[in-house]
Short mmCIF file of C-alpha atoms in Angstrom, two decimals:
data_model
loop_
_atom_site.label_atom_id
_atom_site.label_comp_id
_atom_site.label_asym_id
_atom_site.label_seq_id
_atom_site.Cartn_x
_atom_site.Cartn_y
_atom_site.Cartn_z
CA MET A 1164 17.43 1.63 27.17
CA SER A 1165 19.04 3.14 23.30
CA GLY A 1166 16.54 4.74 21.23
CA LEU A 1167 13.42 6.64 22.36
CA SER A 1168 10.58 5.97 25.01
CA LEU A 1169 7.76 8.20 25.70
CA ASP A 1170 4.79 7.73 27.81
CA ALA A 1171 3.08 10.64 28.33
CA ARG A 1172 -0.91 11.12 30.15
CA ILE A 1173 -2.62 14.82 29.06
CA GLN A 1174 -5.93 15.44 30.37
CA GLY A 1175 -6.78 18.50 29.24
CA ARG A 1176 -6.09 16.95 25.39
CA ASP A 1177 -7.16 13.17 26.55
CA ILE A 1178 -4.06 12.15 25.58
CA GLU A 1179 -2.26 9.01 26.64
CA MET A 1180 0.48 7.23 25.20
CA ALA A 1181 3.16 5.24 25.42
CA VAL A 1182 5.87 5.03 22.63
CA ASP A 1183 9.17 2.82 21.47
CA VAL A 1184 11.04 3.44 19.11
CA ALA A 1185 14.56 1.76 19.02
CA GLU A 1186 17.52 2.56 18.19
CA GLY A 1187 18.04 3.53 14.15
CA GLU A 1188 14.73 2.36 13.57
CA VAL A 1189 12.06 4.74 11.79
CA LEU A 1190 8.68 4.88 12.71
CA ALA A 1191 5.20 6.46 11.28
CA VAL A 1192 2.56 8.20 13.31
CA LEU A 1193 -0.69 8.14 10.99
CA GLY A 1194 -4.07 8.72 11.86
CA PRO A 1195 -6.43 11.40 10.94
CA ASN A 1196 -6.73 15.22 11.87
CA GLY A 1197 -6.70 16.19 15.17
CA ALA A 1198 -5.89 12.33 17.22
CA GLY A 1199 -3.05 13.37 18.30
CA LYS A 1200 -0.12 12.79 16.39
CA SER A 1201 1.92 16.16 16.66
CA THR A 1202 1.27 16.19 20.35
CA LEU A 1203 2.75 12.75 20.90
CA LEU A 1204 6.25 15.00 19.15
CA SER A 1205 5.76 17.87 21.26
CA VAL A 1206 5.88 15.92 24.31
CA ALA A 1207 9.77 14.20 22.61
CA ALA A 1208 10.47 17.49 21.92
CA GLY A 1209 9.42 19.09 24.96
CA LEU A 1210 7.29 21.19 23.96
CA ILE A 1211 4.66 20.11 25.25
CA ARG A 1212 4.87 19.38 29.26
CA PRO A 1213 2.60 16.28 29.92
CA ASP A 1214 1.17 16.15 32.89
CA THR A 1215 2.36 12.77 34.30
CA GLY A 1216 3.91 10.24 32.04
CA ARG A 1217 8.35 10.27 30.78
CA VAL A 1218 10.49 10.77 28.06
CA GLU A 1219 14.19 8.94 27.23
CA LEU A 1220 17.10 8.76 24.93
CA ASN A 1221 19.68 6.73 24.26
CA GLY A 1222 19.10 6.25 27.98
CA ARG A 1223 18.87 9.86 28.95
CA VAL A 1224 16.37 11.24 30.68
CA LEU A 1225 15.10 13.71 29.29
CA THR A 1226 10.95 14.57 30.86
CA ASP A 1227 10.04 12.97 34.21
CA THR A 1228 7.03 15.00 35.74
CA ASP A 1229 7.67 12.56 39.38
CA ALA A 1230 11.04 13.47 39.86
CA GLY A 1231 10.72 17.78 38.28
CA ILE A 1232 13.08 16.46 35.53
CA ALA A 1233 12.04 18.94 32.16
CA VAL A 1234 14.94 19.21 29.76
CA PRO A 1235 14.54 21.75 27.10
CA PRO A 1236 13.79 21.58 23.61
CA HIS A 1237 17.02 22.96 22.60
CA ARG A 1238 19.49 20.36 25.12
CA ARG A 1239 17.30 16.89 24.43
CA GLY A 1240 19.40 16.24 21.23
CA MET A 1241 16.64 16.27 19.38
CA ALA A 1242 15.98 17.15 15.32
CA LEU A 1243 12.65 18.75 14.59
CA LEU A 1244 11.19 18.98 11.76
CA ALA A 1245 7.48 20.74 10.26
CA GLN A 1246 5.89 21.50 7.28
CA GLU A 1247 7.05 23.76 6.69
CA ALA A 1248 10.81 24.41 6.91
CA LEU A 1249 10.84 27.85 9.43
CA LEU A 1250 14.58 28.81 7.20
CA PHE A 1251 16.08 31.24 8.97
CA PRO A 1252 14.56 34.55 6.98
CA HIS A 1253 18.34 37.13 7.15
CA LEU A 1254 20.75 33.91 6.84
CA THR A 1255 21.93 32.18 3.58
CA VAL A 1256 21.11 28.67 2.93
CA ALA A 1257 24.90 28.26 4.37
CA ALA A 1258 24.65 29.96 6.88
CA ASN A 1259 21.34 28.31 7.56
CA VAL A 1260 23.22 25.31 7.64
CA ALA A 1261 25.68 26.32 10.38
CA PHE A 1262 23.83 27.71 12.39
CA ALA A 1263 23.90 24.79 14.22
CA PRO A 1264 26.98 23.35 15.16
CA ARG A 1265 28.15 27.09 15.73
CA SER A 1266 25.59 27.63 17.98
CA ALA A 1267 26.89 23.68 19.83
CA GLY A 1268 30.04 25.42 20.09
CA ARG A 1269 32.11 24.87 16.93
CA SER A 1270 35.09 26.85 14.69
CA ARG A 1271 33.28 28.78 12.02
CA ARG A 1272 35.91 27.00 9.76
CA GLU A 1273 33.66 23.53 11.43
CA ALA A 1274 30.50 24.63 11.28
CA ARG A 1275 30.95 25.69 7.34
CA ALA A 1276 32.42 21.93 6.20
CA ILE A 1277 29.23 20.22 8.64
CA ALA A 1278 27.15 23.48 5.74
CA ARG A 1279 28.49 21.87 3.13
CA HIS A 1280 28.68 18.29 3.90
CA TRP A 1281 24.93 18.17 4.35
CA MET A 1282 23.58 20.63 1.95
CA ASP A 1283 25.93 18.19 -0.35
CA ALA A 1284 23.96 15.34 0.64
CA VAL A 1285 20.17 17.01 0.36
CA ASP A 1286 21.69 18.43 -3.06
CA ALA A 1287 21.13 21.95 -2.35
CA THR A 1288 25.06 23.18 -2.43
CA GLN A 1289 23.80 25.03 -5.70
CA PHE A 1290 21.08 27.17 -2.55
CA ALA A 1291 23.77 27.75 -0.85
CA ASP A 1292 24.18 31.79 -1.30
CA ARG A 1293 20.26 32.32 -1.14
CA ARG A 1294 18.40 33.90 0.80
CA PRO A 1295 15.23 31.83 1.62
CA HIS A 1296 13.09 34.19 -0.09
CA GLN A 1297 14.95 33.00 -3.92
CA LEU A 1298 13.14 29.36 -2.73
CA SER A 1299 10.93 27.35 -3.61
CA GLY A 1300 9.02 25.09 -1.42
CA GLY A 1301 10.82 21.70 -2.21
CA GLN A 1302 14.32 23.49 -2.34
CA ALA A 1303 13.27 24.67 1.78
CA GLN A 1304 12.44 21.99 2.66
CA ARG A 1305 15.78 19.73 1.24
CA VAL A 1306 17.16 23.14 3.32
CA ALA A 1307 15.71 22.41 6.24
CA VAL A 1308 16.59 18.76 6.67
CA ALA A 1309 20.11 20.09 5.74
CA ARG A 1310 19.94 22.55 9.06
CA ALA A 1311 18.31 19.60 11.49
CA LEU A 1312 20.88 17.16 10.12
CA ALA A 1313 23.69 19.42 10.55
CA ALA A 1314 23.21 19.40 14.74
CA ASP A 1315 23.66 16.06 15.27
CA PRO A 1316 20.24 15.29 16.61
CA GLN A 1317 20.53 11.76 18.12
CA ALA A 1318 16.24 11.47 17.02
CA LEU A 1319 14.66 13.14 13.78
CA LEU A 1320 11.22 14.21 14.89
CA LEU A 1321 9.62 14.62 11.26
CA ASP A 1322 5.97 17.23 11.70
CA GLU A 1323 4.19 15.63 8.49
CA PRO A 1324 8.08 16.73 6.06
CA MET A 1325 5.75 16.87 3.32
CA ALA A 1326 1.90 18.35 3.65
CA ALA A 1327 3.25 21.70 2.11
CA LEU A 1328 5.00 20.40 -1.40
CA ASP A 1329 4.00 20.35 -4.46
CA VAL A 1330 3.01 16.82 -5.85
CA ALA A 1331 6.07 17.22 -7.62
CA ALA A 1332 7.93 17.77 -4.29
CA ALA A 1333 6.74 16.02 -2.19
CA PRO A 1334 8.46 12.79 -3.67
CA ALA A 1335 11.73 14.00 -4.43
CA LEU A 1336 11.83 14.80 -0.71
CA ARG A 1337 10.55 11.40 0.29
CA VAL A 1338 13.11 9.80 -1.53
CA LEU A 1339 16.14 12.30 -0.59
CA LEU A 1340 14.08 11.41 3.63
CA ARG A 1341 14.30 7.66 3.26
CA LYS A 1342 18.15 8.13 1.21
CA VAL A 1343 19.67 9.84 4.61
CA LEU A 1344 17.38 8.06 7.42
CA CYS A 1345 19.26 4.63 5.66
CA GLU A 1346 23.25 5.54 5.83
CA GLU A 1347 22.69 7.98 8.48
CA HIS A 1348 20.59 5.15 10.80
CA ARG A 1349 19.05 7.67 13.26
CA THR A 1350 16.16 6.82 15.14
CA ALA A 1351 13.17 8.55 13.84
CA VAL A 1352 9.12 9.50 14.03
CA VAL A 1353 7.49 10.84 11.58
CA VAL A 1354 4.21 12.49 11.44
CA THR A 1355 2.39 11.41 8.73
CA HIS A 1356 -1.32 11.13 7.08
CA ASP A 1357 0.13 9.60 3.72
CA VAL A 1358 0.50 6.10 3.44
CA LEU A 1359 2.74 6.59 0.93
CA ASP A 1360 5.63 8.18 3.45
CA ALA A 1361 4.95 4.71 5.86
CA LEU A 1362 5.37 2.90 2.95
CA ALA A 1363 8.74 4.77 1.82
CA LEU A 1364 10.41 5.40 4.36
CA ALA A 1365 9.32 3.21 8.07
CA ASP A 1366 10.45 -0.14 9.85
CA ARG A 1367 7.22 0.85 11.80
CA VAL A 1368 3.39 2.10 12.13
CA ILE A 1369 1.64 3.35 14.96
CA VAL A 1370 -1.80 4.06 13.97
CA VAL A 1371 -2.88 7.35 16.78
CA ASP A 1372 -6.83 7.69 16.95
CA GLY A 1373 -8.57 9.94 19.74
CA GLY A 1374 -5.30 10.53 22.01
CA ARG A 1375 -4.97 6.78 22.31
CA ILE A 1376 -2.84 4.01 20.20
CA VAL A 1377 -4.80 2.14 18.31
CA GLU A 1378 -3.12 -0.28 16.48
CA SER A 1379 0.60 -1.79 15.44
CA GLY A 1380 3.31 -3.21 13.86
CA SER A 1381 4.46 -3.40 10.47
CA VAL A 1382 3.52 -1.24 7.28
CA ARG A 1383 3.00 -4.59 5.65
CA ASP A 1384 0.33 -6.18 8.77
CA VAL A 1385 -1.87 -1.87 9.42
CA LEU A 1386 -1.92 -1.80 5.74
CA SER A 1387 -3.50 -5.64 4.97
CA ARG A 1388 -5.07 -6.54 7.90
CA PRO A 1389 -5.93 -2.93 9.76
CA ARG A 1390 -8.40 -2.97 12.58
CA SER A 1391 -9.52 1.02 12.75
CA SER A 1392 -11.44 2.72 10.39
CA PHE A 1393 -8.52 5.22 9.63
CA ALA A 1394 -6.05 2.53 8.41
CA ALA A 1395 -8.92 0.80 6.54
CA ARG A 1396 -9.44 4.07 4.76
CA ILE A 1397 -5.91 4.24 3.74
CA ALA A 1398 -5.65 0.79 2.78
CA GLY A 1399 -8.33 1.21 0.63
CA LEU A 1400 -11.46 -1.13 2.70
CA ASN A 1401 -14.90 -2.10 3.50
CA LEU A 1402 -14.24 -1.73 7.75
CA VAL A 1403 -16.92 -3.43 9.68
CA ALA A 1404 -17.14 -3.03 13.54
CA VAL A 1405 -18.61 -6.82 15.42
CA PHE A 1406 -18.53 -8.67 18.43
CA ALA A 1407 -18.38 -12.38 19.03
CA THR A 1408 -21.39 -14.15 20.82
CA PRO A 1409 -22.09 -17.72 21.30
CA SER A 1410 -23.86 -18.17 18.09
CA GLY A 1411 -20.75 -15.62 16.20
CA PHE A 1412 -20.12 -13.03 14.92
CA GLU A 1413 -22.74 -9.11 15.66
CA THR A 1414 -22.75 -4.78 14.76
CA GLU A 1415 -23.97 -3.19 17.39
CA ASN A 1416 -27.02 -2.95 15.99
CA GLY A 1417 -27.54 -7.06 16.19
CA VAL A 1418 -26.79 -7.46 12.78
CA ARG A 1419 -25.75 -11.05 12.07
CA MET A 1420 -21.94 -10.37 9.94
CA HIS A 1421 -20.65 -14.30 8.77
CA GLY A 1422 -16.39 -14.44 8.28
CA LEU A 1423 -13.76 -16.24 8.57
CA PRO A 1424 -12.70 -15.66 12.57
CA ASP A 1425 -8.01 -14.73 13.49
CA ASP A 1426 -7.73 -17.22 15.44
CA ASP A 1427 -7.25 -15.51 18.34
CA VAL A 1428 -11.23 -13.48 17.70
CA GLY A 1429 -13.10 -14.73 20.52
CA GLY A 1430 -15.12 -14.46 23.63
CA THR A 1431 -16.97 -11.21 23.65
CA ALA A 1432 -13.99 -8.73 22.91
CA PRO A 1433 -14.24 -6.91 20.07
CA ALA A 1434 -13.31 -7.65 16.28
CA VAL A 1435 -13.40 -6.12 13.22
CA ALA A 1436 -14.68 -7.10 9.79
CA VAL A 1437 -12.44 -6.13 6.34
CA PHE A 1438 -13.59 -6.70 2.93
CA ALA A 1439 -12.34 -5.28 0.10
CA PRO A 1440 -14.66 -3.19 -2.28
CA HIS A 1441 -13.97 -5.40 -4.88
CA SER A 1442 -15.99 -8.40 -2.80
CA VAL A 1443 -19.10 -6.46 -2.74
CA ALA A 1444 -21.88 -6.79 -4.61
CA VAL A 1445 -24.61 -4.81 -5.45
CA HIS A 1446 -28.35 -4.78 -5.64
CA ARG A 1447 -31.47 -3.66 -6.30
CA ARG A 1448 -33.36 -6.51 -4.15
CA SER A 1449 -31.71 -8.40 -0.94
CA PRO A 1450 -30.33 -11.65 -2.01
CA GLU A 1451 -31.04 -15.09 -0.80
CA GLY A 1452 -28.44 -18.30 -0.83
CA SER A 1453 -25.94 -19.40 1.31
CA PRO A 1454 -24.53 -17.10 4.27
CA ARG A 1455 -23.26 -14.40 3.51
CA ASN A 1456 -23.56 -10.46 4.57
CA VAL A 1457 -26.06 -8.20 3.76
CA PHE A 1458 -26.14 -4.93 4.15
CA GLY A 1459 -29.50 -1.46 3.10
CA VAL A 1460 -27.71 0.93 2.34
CA THR A 1461 -28.08 4.66 0.56
CA VAL A 1462 -25.90 4.99 -1.95
CA THR A 1463 -24.19 9.10 -1.45
CA GLU A 1464 -21.20 9.29 -4.41
CA ILE A 1465 -20.28 7.64 -7.55
CA GLU A 1466 -16.42 7.96 -8.10
CA VAL A 1467 -15.35 6.17 -12.76
CA ARG A 1468 -12.78 5.00 -11.54
CA GLY A 1469 -11.17 4.00 -15.18
CA PRO A 1470 -13.08 0.96 -16.17
CA ILE A 1471 -14.10 1.00 -12.41
CA VAL A 1472 -16.72 2.63 -11.02
CA ARG A 1473 -16.34 2.90 -7.05
CA VAL A 1474 -19.96 3.09 -5.63
CA ARG A 1475 -20.23 4.95 -2.28
CA ALA A 1476 -23.16 4.41 0.56
CA VAL A 1477 -23.87 4.59 3.84
CA THR A 1478 -26.50 2.64 5.76
CA ALA A 1479 -29.32 3.77 7.79
CA ARG A 1480 -28.85 6.47 9.76
CA GLY A 1481 -25.43 7.06 8.26
CA ARG A 1482 -24.27 5.07 10.50
CA LEU A 1483 -21.63 3.35 8.15
CA GLU A 1484 -19.75 4.23 5.20
CA LEU A 1485 -18.93 0.99 3.14
CA SER A 1486 -17.52 1.04 -0.13
CA ALA A 1487 -17.97 -1.16 -3.31
CA ASP A 1488 -15.75 -2.04 -7.15
CA VAL A 1489 -18.06 -3.14 -9.64
CA THR A 1490 -18.17 -2.54 -13.46
CA ALA A 1491 -19.42 0.43 -15.29
CA GLU A 1492 -22.00 -1.22 -16.90
CA SER A 1493 -22.71 -2.71 -13.90
CA VAL A 1494 -23.73 0.91 -13.06
CA ALA A 1495 -25.40 1.48 -16.39
CA GLU A 1496 -27.91 -1.94 -15.52
CA LEU A 1497 -28.83 -1.14 -12.09
CA ASP A 1498 -28.92 2.85 -13.05
CA LEU A 1499 -27.60 3.76 -9.53
CA VAL A 1500 -27.33 7.29 -8.64
CA PRO A 1501 -26.62 9.14 -4.97
CA GLY A 1502 -30.17 8.83 -3.70
CA LEU A 1503 -30.49 5.05 -4.65
CA ASP A 1504 -31.37 3.08 -1.65
CA VAL A 1505 -30.10 -0.27 -3.17
CA PHE A 1506 -28.15 -3.35 -1.30
CA PHE A 1507 -24.50 -4.44 -0.71
CA VAL A 1508 -23.86 -7.50 -0.50
CA VAL A 1509 -20.53 -9.62 0.04
CA LYS A 1510 -19.33 -13.38 0.60
CA ALA A 1511 -18.64 -14.53 3.98
CA THR A 1512 -15.31 -16.04 3.00
CA GLU A 1513 -14.65 -12.33 1.06
CA VAL A 1514 -14.05 -11.89 5.36
CA ALA A 1515 -11.86 -11.70 7.19
CA ILE A 1516 -12.11 -10.90 10.82
CA HIS A 1517 -9.33 -9.61 13.21
CA ALA A 1518 -9.70 -9.09 17.20
CA VAL A 1519 -9.09 -5.18 18.56
CA SER A 1520 -6.77 -4.79 21.26
CA THR A 1521 -8.25 -2.82 24.25
CA SER A 1522 -4.79 -1.50 25.71
#
C-alpha cells in the first residue's frame, strides 16, 4: 500500500498498536505521558524493534519480525524530528542542512542548492553561516525542519516538535509546519500533547493510552465526541465510564446515568457519558425532579476564568474528577471553597452517551 503501515507488539512495554497512514496524510498522535506515543515513532523509524510486527512504507517492507527483516534507520526513507533540534554543533546551519544530500552522494554544488532551497522554505537563509549555539530555540528547530526535508524523506516523524519552544516560538513553527506539510503533500506522523498541533496540522488523529489506540477519527469528531478520558480532558469536557443494562446505563459503582445514547450504544458493551462543564449546576443539597444526574462531590479547586469560574471536584474516594462552570455570583452565594461537599447536577438532555471501541 502507499503510505505508512505499522503493526507492532512489544511485551515489555505493553504495546500493541496497528496504524495506517495514507500517502500524503498527516496523522496526529495524542495521549498522556507514558502512553506509548514516542515508542510508536521509534518502531516506525527502526530505533526500536518490536517483539512481533511489520512496518511498510509505500509498499517497501522495513520491518518484518517473521521474515527477519529490519532495515536500519538511515535507510528507511524517513526523517525523525525530535523535541530538541539536535543540530551538529561543529557545522554551520548551511552545512547542517546540506549534510543529508551530501551523505546520499549528491555533489557539493547540488547539496548546497538543496540546502538553500529548504533554508529559504523555512525562512532560515539569514542564519546560513551561524553555528547552532548562535540560534534561539525556535530558529534551531526551523533549521532542523529544513535539514529533515533536505533528506527528501518519504515520511516525516515529528515527536512533539513544539514542546521545547517558548510560547512565542511555538505558533510560528506550527504555521511553518502546516505550510510545508500542505505544500509538499508529505506523509507525516505528529506526536503531540497539544490539541492546537492536531487542529493546525492533522487530517486525522488517534489517541493512545496504555499502549493501545483508544480513539481514531477526524480531529473534530474526536474532540466533540470523545471516548477516552484524555480526549475529554483536552476538549474540556466531563467523561463518565458507563455500561448498558436492561433498565438503562450505570456507572461502575451502580449509579444510574441518564443521557442521550448514540444508535450504536447497546447490549452490555462499555460506553462513556460526556457533558460540558457549563451544563453542570452546583447545589448544596441534592435536588429532586425530572430525570437528571446527581453526583455527590468534594470541591478540590476553584479557578477564575474571566466572568466564569471553573469548579473542580472529585467524587467519593477520588474515583471521578468532574468540572462545573459557574458565575462568580454563584460561587459567593454557595460559599464554594476547596473541601466543601456539594452536588453536581446535569440534565439528561445535556449528556451524550457514546460507544467505546473494545478492539
